[in-house]
Amino acid sequence: MINLRFVSIVIIRVVLSFLMKKYEELLVSLRQVIRAIDLYSKKLSKETGLTSPQLLVLLSIAEHDDAMVKEVAKTINLSSATITSIVDRLEKRGLVTRTRSTTDKRKVGISLTAQGKEIIKDSPKPLQDHFIARFESMQEWEQSQMLATMQRISTMMDAEDLDASPVLEVGQIDQH
Amino acid sequence: MINLRFVSIVIIRVVLSFLMKKYEELLVSLRQVIRAIDLYSKKLSKETGLTSPQLLVLLSIAEHDDAMVKEVAKTINLSSATITSIVDRLEKRGLVTRTRSTTDKRKVGISLTAQGKEIIKDSPKPLQDHFIARFESMQEWEQSQMLATMQRISTMMDAEDLDASPVLEVGQIDQH
DNA sequence: TACAAATAATTAGTGTTCGAACTATTATGA
DNA sequence: TCATAATAGTTCGAACACTAATTATTTGTA
């Protein structure tokens, strides 16, 4: 449903517009952040032999064993079709198994194999885990500041109106 | 080079960690923003019959006529290979033309056809343009606040160290 | 000048992502 | 009950997106 790649490009551009006067400074920060994540993602791929989405799916299953396709899809914000194709590859490599539920034969549970668990165990933690300790030590006012910024952007996008009435055309955004 | 989709997922998760206490509130804001962008992107696709990347390429060419593949790639942060395949489709639909340069026969200039210009003219402005007017009216302190937040995240990622010495292994991030 | 290195674009191959159509199963309600 | 709606998962086709390899051309230099 959501094309997150495009979304991220727009978000970055919006943030840049938002800070036109600080454009250069912010660009440096953003590039550094993106570069750090990109490099870390490559490191993960090299060490585990998995792509980023594959690792995300695997981690999601590790947290909730025997997860349904739909649950995984919702957790990491991808369509069921995408999860199916990623699980296909993971299954082919013997990292997960599919088991059709006996109580509801529409459902399919996905579980890690011993080999899958091994890979998870060896892989470095996802980038965000590394930062939580630091983030937790932040001041309350800094957290509030970030939230205020996001809400401000949301308001400017009329996103609230959109959400309130799903029927509303997006064209409305473009007027007035 | 950069998998922006994965990057955006990590950024969103980092921001969420960052705001664990405000988790629910922020989640609502983020969903609203993403939904607004997603809907707007669909509106663009429906009106122009183009996908978002195609429109981005087209707009990039509109701004700098006779642009080289490499220039377009750099402008919208995609690989040359990706641009080639997108331009293939745009050319097939008669929206752009390729002209090999006479001075440097390695280079290929991409230009809009009359039909391509027509589509650009009719298409609504990209989402970010719509917000610039609002953003410009923002207070100086609000802009500074956003920049401060980004720089804080950048620092926590040790991204500056990374950028300072390109040789540095990403593994360094995971230590400290 | 001649030849290696660098550059620009493309092609090949793999993987991700989606919506729409399809199959199978379960839930609902007249 | 039994037809119909809803749900879970898959398949299919199209478009992206990347790296690595290839082709053609230009640049740099011995």
GROMACS .gro file of C-alpha atoms (C1' of nucleotides) in nm:
model
  412
    1MET     CA    1   0.000   0.000   0.000
    2ILE     CA    2   0.254   0.253   0.115
    3ASN     CA    3   0.559   0.327  -0.094
    4LEU     CA    4   0.791   0.407   0.192
    5ARG     CA    5   1.081   0.488  -0.032
    6PHE     CA    6   0.893   0.768  -0.198
    7VAL     CA    7   0.752   0.870   0.137
    8SER     CA    8   1.101   0.901   0.280
    9ILE     CA    9   1.218   1.113  -0.012
   10VAL     CA   10   0.926   1.348   0.036
   11ILE     CA   11   0.977   1.361   0.411
   12ILE     CA   12   1.341   1.449   0.365
   13ARG     CA   13   1.252   1.719   0.112
   14VAL     CA   14   0.981   1.857   0.335
   15VAL     CA   15   1.222   1.869   0.625
   16LEU     CA   16   1.472   2.045   0.403
   17SER     CA   17   1.215   2.302   0.291
   18PHE     CA   18   1.123   2.342   0.651
   19LEU     CA   19   1.477   2.443   0.722
   20MET     CA   20   1.566   2.632   0.412
   21LYS     CA   21   1.777   2.877   0.598
   22LYS     CA   22   1.963   2.595   0.769
   23TYR     CA   23   1.973   2.391   0.452
   24GLU     CA   24   2.344   2.319   0.433
   25GLU     CA   25   2.388   2.232   0.798
   26LEU     CA   26   2.093   1.998   0.800
   27LEU     CA   27   2.200   1.833   0.477
   28VAL     CA   28   2.526   1.735   0.640
   29SER     CA   29   2.347   1.586   0.940
   30LEU     CA   30   2.105   1.396   0.724
   31ARG     CA   31   2.375   1.259   0.500
   32GLN     CA   32   2.572   1.144   0.800
   33VAL     CA   33   2.272   0.970   0.949
   34ILE     CA   34   2.175   0.805   0.621
   35ARG     CA   35   2.532   0.702   0.559
   36ALA     CA   36   2.567   0.547   0.905
   37ILE     CA   37   2.247   0.348   0.859
   38ASP     CA   38   2.345   0.245   0.508
   39LEU     CA   39   2.687   0.124   0.616
   40TYR     CA   40   2.544  -0.058   0.914
   41SER     CA   41   2.286  -0.224   0.692
   42LYS     CA   42   2.561  -0.343   0.458
   43LYS     CA   43   2.758  -0.476   0.751
   44LEU     CA   44   2.453  -0.675   0.863
   45SER     CA   45   2.401  -0.810   0.513
   46LYS     CA   46   2.763  -0.914   0.482
   47GLU     CA   47   2.772  -1.089   0.818
   48THR     CA   48   2.442  -1.269   0.789
   49GLY     CA   49   2.420  -1.315   0.413
   50LEU     CA   50   2.068  -1.176   0.432
   51THR     CA   51   1.912  -0.864   0.285
   52SER     CA   52   1.765  -0.603   0.517
   53PRO     CA   53   1.401  -0.701   0.463
   54GLN     CA   54   1.489  -1.066   0.516
   55LEU     CA   55   1.654  -0.981   0.845
   56LEU     CA   56   1.358  -0.768   0.951
   57VAL     CA   57   1.121  -1.056   0.880
   58LEU     CA   58   1.346  -1.300   1.066
   59LEU     CA   59   1.370  -1.072   1.370
   60SER     CA   60   0.997  -1.023   1.367
   61ILE     CA   61   0.943  -1.401   1.373
   62ALA     CA   62   1.203  -1.440   1.646
   63GLU     CA   63   1.004  -1.208   1.867
   64HIS     CA   64   0.675  -1.385   1.810
   65ASP     CA   65   0.720  -1.748   1.717
   66ASP     CA   66   0.474  -1.918   1.486
   67ALA     CA   67   0.368  -1.576   1.357
   68MET     CA   68   0.109  -1.546   1.083
   69VAL     CA   69   0.200  -1.387   0.752
   70LYS     CA   70  -0.045  -1.109   0.817
   71GLU     CA   71   0.099  -1.034   1.160
   72VAL     CA   72   0.451  -1.006   1.022
   73ALA     CA   73   0.325  -0.785   0.741
   74LYS     CA   74   0.161  -0.552   0.985
   75THR     CA   75   0.460  -0.542   1.218
   76ILE     CA   76   0.707  -0.429   0.956
   77ASN     CA   77   0.459  -0.240   0.739
   78LEU     CA   78   0.471  -0.445   0.421
   79SER     CA   79   0.199  -0.615   0.219
   80SER     CA   80   0.120  -0.983   0.262
   81ALA     CA   81   0.238  -1.046  -0.094
   82THR     CA   82   0.580  -0.908  -0.009
   83ILE     CA   83   0.610  -1.117   0.305
   84THR     CA   84   0.515  -1.427   0.108
   85SER     CA   85   0.798  -1.372  -0.139
   86ILE     CA   86   1.052  -1.300   0.134
   87VAL     CA   87   0.944  -1.606   0.333
   88ASP     CA   88   0.977  -1.811   0.014
   89ARG     CA   89   1.347  -1.726   0.001
   90LEU     CA   90   1.400  -1.775   0.373
   91GLU     CA   91   1.228  -2.114   0.353
   92LYS     CA   92   1.435  -2.217   0.052
   93ARG     CA   93   1.746  -2.146   0.258
   94GLY     CA   94   1.615  -2.351   0.547
   95LEU     CA   95   1.590  -2.061   0.792
   96VAL     CA   96   1.214  -2.081   0.852
   97THR     CA   97   0.934  -2.333   0.817
   98ARG     CA   98   0.570  -2.286   0.729
   99THR     CA   99   0.300  -2.478   0.915
  100ARG     CA  100  -0.062  -2.449   0.819
  101SER     CA  101  -0.282  -2.403   1.122
  102THR     CA  102  -0.513  -2.693   1.213
  103THR     CA  103  -0.775  -2.478   1.385
  104ASP     CA  104  -0.805  -2.232   1.096
  105LYS     CA  105  -0.675  -2.382   0.777
  106ARG     CA  106  -0.644  -2.044   0.607
  107LYS     CA  107  -0.367  -1.940   0.841
  108VAL     CA  108  -0.001  -2.027   0.802
  109GLY     CA  109   0.241  -2.004   1.094
  110ILE     CA  110   0.604  -1.920   1.032
  111SER     CA  111   0.874  -2.047   1.267
  112LEU     CA  112   1.250  -2.027   1.284
  113THR     CA  113   1.451  -2.342   1.224
  114ALA     CA  114   1.758  -2.419   1.434
  115GLN     CA  115   1.964  -2.265   1.156
  116GLY     CA  116   1.746  -1.956   1.154
  117LYS     CA  117   1.788  -1.912   1.528
  118GLU     CA  118   2.161  -1.949   1.485
  119ILE     CA  119   2.175  -1.664   1.235
  120ILE     CA  120   1.969  -1.437   1.459
  121LYS     CA  121   2.191  -1.516   1.755
  122ASP     CA  122   2.510  -1.435   1.568
  123SER     CA  123   2.383  -1.121   1.398
  124PRO     CA  124   2.463  -0.786   1.556
  125LYS     CA  125   2.169  -0.608   1.707
  126PRO     CA  126   1.962  -0.381   1.486
  127LEU     CA  127   2.082  -0.025   1.483
  128GLN     CA  128   1.795   0.109   1.688
  129ASP     CA  129   1.866  -0.120   1.984
  130HIS     CA  130   2.212   0.028   2.003
  131PHE     CA  131   2.070   0.374   2.056
  132ILE     CA  132   1.796   0.303   2.301
  133ALA     CA  133   2.028   0.326   2.599
  134ARG     CA  134   2.141   0.669   2.484
  135PHE     CA  135   1.791   0.782   2.397
  136GLU     CA  136   1.658   0.673   2.734
  137SER     CA  137   1.905   0.902   2.903
  138MET     CA  138   1.767   1.203   2.719
  139GLN     CA  139   1.590   1.482   2.893
  140GLU     CA  140   1.215   1.494   2.901
  141TRP     CA  141   1.213   1.834   2.730
  142GLU     CA  142   1.416   1.700   2.439
  143GLN     CA  143   1.161   1.427   2.380
  144SER     CA  144   0.880   1.679   2.396
  145GLN     CA  145   1.063   1.898   2.149
  146MET     CA  146   1.084   1.621   1.892
  147LEU     CA  147   0.719   1.533   1.931
  148ALA     CA  148   0.620   1.897   1.890
  149THR     CA  149   0.811   1.915   1.564
  150MET     CA  150   0.645   1.606   1.423
  151GLN     CA  151   0.301   1.728   1.523
  152ARG     CA  152   0.371   2.061   1.362
  153ILE     CA  153   0.456   1.893   1.033
  154SER     CA  154   0.148   1.676   1.061
  155THR     CA  155  -0.072   1.980   1.112
  156MET     CA  156   0.078   2.160   0.817
  157MET     CA  157  -0.003   1.864   0.599
  158ASP     CA  158  -0.366   1.874   0.707
  159ALA     CA  159  -0.301   1.511   0.784
  160GLU     CA  160  -0.541   1.521   1.076
  161ASP     CA  161  -0.831   1.627   0.858
  162LEU     CA  162  -0.741   1.351   0.618
  163ASP     CA  163  -0.748   1.092   0.890
  164ALA     CA  164  -1.069   1.223   1.039
  165SER     CA  165  -1.262   1.179   0.716
  166PRO     CA  166  -1.123   0.899   0.499
  167VAL     CA  167  -1.356   1.000   0.215
  168LEU     CA  168  -1.188   1.337   0.178
  169GLU     CA  169  -1.002   1.379  -0.148
  170VAL     CA  170  -0.633   1.448  -0.122
  171GLY     CA  171  -0.694   1.731  -0.364
  172GLN     CA  172  -0.819   1.925  -0.065
  173ILE     CA  173  -0.463   1.953   0.053
  174ASP     CA  174  -0.373   2.137  -0.260
  175GLN     CA  175  -0.630   2.410  -0.226
  176HIS     CA  176  -0.657   2.733  -0.032
  177MET     CA  177   2.402   0.261  -0.315
  178ILE     CA  178   2.159   0.367  -0.047
  179ASN     CA  179   1.854   0.161   0.033
  180LEU     CA  180   1.636   0.452   0.134
  181ARG     CA  181   1.343   0.234   0.219
  182PHE     CA  182   1.538   0.049   0.484
  183VAL     CA  183   1.693   0.374   0.597
  184SER     CA  184   1.351   0.526   0.648
  185ILE     CA  185   1.232   0.227   0.850
  186VAL     CA  186   1.535   0.253   1.076
  187ILE     CA  187   1.496   0.630   1.112
  188ILE     CA  188   1.134   0.588   1.209
  189ARG     CA  189   1.226   0.321   1.463
  190VAL     CA  190   1.506   0.532   1.602
  191VAL     CA  191   1.272   0.826   1.636
  192LEU     CA  192   1.023   0.599   1.808
  193SER     CA  193   1.285   0.471   2.052
  194PHE     CA  194   1.384   0.829   2.103
  195LEU     CA  195   1.033   0.903   2.215
  196MET     CA  196   0.940   0.585   2.392
  197LYS     CA  197   0.740   0.770   2.652
  198LYS     CA  198   0.550   0.955   2.381
  199TYR     CA  199   0.523   0.647   2.163
  200GLU     CA  200   0.150   0.644   2.100
  201GLU     CA  201   0.118   1.012   2.028
  202LEU     CA  202   0.407   1.014   1.787
  203LEU     CA  203   0.284   0.702   1.612
  204VAL     CA  204  -0.039   0.880   1.529
  205SER     CA  205   0.148   1.181   1.387
  206LEU     CA  206   0.376   0.963   1.181
  207ARG     CA  207   0.093   0.755   1.042
  208GLN     CA  208  -0.097   1.069   0.947
  209VAL     CA  209   0.203   1.214   0.769
  210ILE     CA  210   0.280   0.892   0.585
  211ARG     CA  211  -0.083   0.850   0.490
  212ALA     CA  212  -0.105   1.204   0.355
  213ILE     CA  213   0.204   1.156   0.142
  214ASP     CA  214   0.084   0.817   0.025
  215LEU     CA  215  -0.256   0.949  -0.078
  216TYR     CA  216  -0.104   1.249  -0.250
  217SER     CA  217   0.134   1.021  -0.436
  218LYS     CA  218  -0.159   0.811  -0.554
  219LYS     CA  219  -0.343   1.121  -0.667
  220LEU     CA  220  -0.042   1.224  -0.872
  221SER     CA  221  -0.020   0.878  -1.026
  222LYS     CA  222  -0.386   0.875  -1.115
  223GLU     CA  223  -0.383   1.220  -1.272
  224THR     CA  224  -0.063   1.184  -1.469
  225GLY     CA  225  -0.061   0.810  -1.529
  226LEU     CA  226   0.299   0.809  -1.405
  227THR     CA  227   0.457   0.643  -1.104
  228SER     CA  228   0.629   0.855  -0.841
  229PRO     CA  229   0.984   0.778  -0.957
  230GLN     CA  230   0.885   0.854  -1.315
  231LEU     CA  231   0.741   1.189  -1.209
  232LEU     CA  232   1.052   1.268  -1.007
  233VAL     CA  233   1.271   1.198  -1.310
  234LEU     CA  234   1.048   1.404  -1.534
  235LEU     CA  235   1.049   1.700  -1.295
  236SER     CA  236   1.423   1.676  -1.263
  237ILE     CA  237   1.459   1.695  -1.642
  238ALA     CA  238   1.213   1.982  -1.659
  239GLU     CA  239   1.434   2.184  -1.430
  240HIS     CA  240   1.751   2.116  -1.623
  241ASP     CA  241   1.683   2.039  -1.988
  242ASP     CA  242   1.909   1.802  -2.177
  243ALA     CA  243   2.024   1.653  -1.846
  244MET     CA  244   2.268   1.366  -1.839
  245VAL     CA  245   2.165   1.034  -1.687
  246LYS     CA  246   2.426   1.076  -1.420
  247GLU     CA  247   2.304   1.424  -1.325
  248VAL     CA  248   1.948   1.303  -1.285
  249ALA     CA  249   2.068   1.006  -1.079
  250LYS     CA  250   2.256   1.235  -0.845
  251THR     CA  251   1.970   1.483  -0.815
  252ILE     CA  252   1.716   1.230  -0.699
  253ASN     CA  253   1.960   0.994  -0.530
  254LEU     CA  254   1.925   0.684  -0.746
  255SER     CA  255   2.176   0.475  -0.934
  256SER     CA  256   2.239   0.532  -1.304
  257ALA     CA  257   2.104   0.185  -1.376
  258THR     CA  258   1.772   0.275  -1.218
  259ILE     CA  259   1.747   0.600  -1.415
  260THR     CA  260   1.821   0.413  -1.736
  261SER     CA  261   1.530   0.177  -1.680
  262ILE     CA  262   1.291   0.457  -1.586
  263VAL     CA  263   1.396   0.664  -1.888
  264ASP     CA  264   1.337   0.355  -2.103
  265ARG     CA  265   0.973   0.357  -2.003
  266LEU     CA  266   0.935   0.734  -2.035
  267GLU     CA  267   1.090   0.720  -2.382
  268LYS     CA  268   0.863   0.435  -2.486
  269ARG     CA  269   0.566   0.652  -2.393
  270GLY     CA  270   0.701   0.944  -2.591
  271LEU     CA  271   0.754   1.175  -2.294
  272VAL     CA  272   1.131   1.215  -2.329
  273THR     CA  273   1.396   1.175  -2.596
  274ARG     CA  274   1.756   1.066  -2.569
  275THR     CA  275   2.026   1.247  -2.765
  276ARG     CA  276   2.382   1.130  -2.757
  277SER     CA  277   2.619   1.422  -2.710
  278THR     CA  278   2.839   1.512  -3.005
  279THR     CA  279   3.119   1.663  -2.797
  280ASP     CA  280   3.145   1.364  -2.563
  281LYS     CA  281   2.990   1.059  -2.720
  282ARG     CA  282   2.970   0.875  -2.387
  283LYS     CA  283   2.710   1.117  -2.262
  284VAL     CA  284   2.339   1.099  -2.333
  285GLY     CA  285   2.117   1.402  -2.288
  286ILE     CA  286   1.753   1.356  -2.190
  287SER     CA  287   1.492   1.611  -2.294
  288LEU     CA  288   1.118   1.646  -2.257
  289THR     CA  289   0.902   1.610  -2.566
  290ALA     CA  290   0.605   1.840  -2.618
  291GLN     CA  291   0.392   1.567  -2.467
  292GLY     CA  292   0.622   1.541  -2.167
  293LYS     CA  293   0.603   1.915  -2.107
  294GLU     CA  294   0.227   1.894  -2.128
  295ILE     CA  295   0.213   1.632  -1.854
  296ILE     CA  296   0.440   1.833  -1.628
  297LYS     CA  297   0.232   2.144  -1.682
  298ASP     CA  298  -0.092   1.969  -1.596
  299SER     CA  299   0.040   1.777  -1.299
  300PRO     CA  300  -0.018   1.920  -0.952
  301LYS     CA  301   0.291   2.044  -0.780
  302PRO     CA  302   0.492   1.799  -0.575
  303LEU     CA  303   0.388   1.786  -0.215
  304GLN     CA  304   0.689   1.969  -0.083
  305ASP     CA  305   0.626   2.278  -0.296
  306HIS     CA  306   0.285   2.306  -0.142
  307PHE     CA  307   0.432   2.336   0.205
  308ILE     CA  308   0.714   2.576   0.140
  309ALA     CA  309   0.491   2.878   0.183
  310ARG     CA  310   0.382   2.753   0.521
  311PHE     CA  311   0.728   2.650   0.624
  312GLU     CA  312   0.871   2.985   0.528
  313SER     CA  313   0.634   3.152   0.769
  314MET     CA  314   0.772   2.951   1.058
  315GLN     CA  315   0.958   3.108   1.340
  316GLU     CA  316   1.333   3.106   1.345
  317TRP     CA  317   1.337   2.921   1.676
  318GLU     CA  318   1.125   2.641   1.533
  319GLN     CA  319   1.371   2.588   1.252
  320SER     CA  320   1.658   2.587   1.498
  321GLN     CA  321   1.476   2.335   1.713
  322MET     CA  322   1.441   2.090   1.426
  323LEU     CA  323   1.804   2.126   1.330
  324ALA     CA  324   1.912   2.069   1.689
  325THR     CA  325   1.713   1.747   1.700
  326MET     CA  326   1.867   1.614   1.382
  327GLN     CA  327   2.216   1.702   1.496
  328ARG     CA  328   2.152   1.530   1.826
  329ILE     CA  329   2.053   1.210   1.648
  330SER     CA  330   2.353   1.239   1.421
  331THR     CA  331   2.583   1.270   1.720
  332MET     CA  332   2.431   0.971   1.893
  333MET     CA  333   2.495   0.766   1.583
  334ASP     CA  334   2.860   0.860   1.585
  335ALA     CA  335   2.788   0.957   1.227
  336GLU     CA  336   3.033   1.244   1.243
  337ASP     CA  337   3.321   1.014   1.327
  338LEU     CA  338   3.216   0.795   1.038
  339ASP     CA  339   3.218   1.081   0.795
  340ALA     CA  340   3.545   1.218   0.921
  341SER     CA  341   3.729   0.897   0.847
  342PRO     CA  342   3.579   0.703   0.560
  343VAL     CA  343   3.812   0.410   0.625
  344LEU     CA  344   3.659   0.350   0.964
  345GLU     CA  345   3.466   0.024   0.994
  346VAL     CA  346   3.099   0.051   1.076
  347GLY     CA  347   3.159  -0.204   1.346
  348GLN     CA  348   3.292   0.085   1.549
  349ILE     CA  349   2.938   0.209   1.586
  350ASP     CA  350   2.850  -0.100   1.778
  351GLN     CA  351   3.120  -0.055   2.038
  352HIS     CA  352   3.183   0.250   2.255
  353DT     C1'  353   5.180   0.863  -2.972
  354DA     C1'  354   5.003   0.468  -2.746
  355DC     C1'  355   4.806   0.247  -2.387
  356DA     C1'  356   4.623   0.217  -1.923
  357DA     C1'  357   4.285   0.440  -1.624
  358DA     C1'  358   3.871   0.672  -1.572
  359DT     C1'  359   3.407   0.786  -1.706
  360DA     C1'  360   2.911   0.737  -1.901
  361DA     C1'  361   2.563   0.458  -2.007
  362DT     C1'  362   2.371   0.018  -2.058
  363DT     C1'  363   2.280  -0.478  -1.969
  364DA     C1'  364   2.229  -0.884  -1.674
  365DG     C1'  365   2.083  -1.081  -1.267
  366DT     C1'  366   1.881  -1.074  -0.801
  367DG     C1'  367   1.568  -0.904  -0.480
  368DT     C1'  368   1.192  -0.593  -0.311
  369DT     C1'  369   0.734  -0.405  -0.345
  370DC     C1'  370   0.280  -0.346  -0.479
  371DG     C1'  371  -0.219  -0.417  -0.648
  372DA     C1'  372  -0.522  -0.731  -0.854
  373DA     C1'  373  -0.682  -1.171  -0.932
  374DC     C1'  374  -0.730  -1.629  -0.748
  375DT     C1'  375  -0.795  -2.034  -0.414
  376DA     C1'  376  -0.927  -2.206   0.006
  377DT     C1'  377  -1.146  -2.157   0.428
  378DT     C1'  378  -1.432  -1.950   0.783
  379DA     C1'  379  -1.799  -1.640   0.942
  380DT     C1'  380  -2.253  -1.439   0.884
  381DG     C1'  381  -2.731  -1.383   0.837
  382DA     C1'  382  -3.173  -1.452   0.590
  383DT     C1'  383  -2.913  -2.457   0.655
  384DC     C1'  384  -2.684  -2.254   0.284
  385DA     C1'  385  -2.567  -1.877  -0.007
  386DT     C1'  386  -2.286  -1.481   0.048
  387DA     C1'  387  -1.938  -1.204   0.256
  388DA     C1'  388  -1.508  -1.175   0.469
  389DT     C1'  389  -1.046  -1.334   0.555
  390DA     C1'  390  -0.565  -1.560   0.481
  391DG     C1'  391  -0.243  -1.666   0.182
  392DT     C1'  392  -0.053  -1.716  -0.278
  393DT     C1'  393   0.041  -1.610  -0.764
  394DC     C1'  394   0.113  -1.293  -1.135
  395DG     C1'  395   0.276  -0.894  -1.378
  396DA     C1'  396   0.488  -0.454  -1.357
  397DA     C1'  397   0.805  -0.130  -1.177
  398DC     C1'  398   1.185  -0.026  -0.883
  399DA     C1'  399   1.651  -0.056  -0.706
  400DC     C1'  400   2.089  -0.229  -0.649
  401DT     C1'  401   2.569  -0.432  -0.779
  402DA     C1'  402   2.865  -0.623  -1.114
  403DA     C1'  403   2.991  -0.676  -1.572
  404DT     C1'  404   3.014  -0.481  -2.040
  405DT     C1'  405   3.071  -0.143  -2.414
  406DA     C1'  406   3.216   0.280  -2.588
  407DT     C1'  407   3.462   0.682  -2.531
  408DT     C1'  408   3.770   1.015  -2.327
  409DT     C1'  409   4.157   1.143  -2.029
  410DG     C1'  410   4.601   1.109  -1.847
  411DT     C1'  411   5.063   0.989  -1.880
  412DA     C1'  412   5.490   0.740  -1.979
   0.00000   0.00000   0.00000
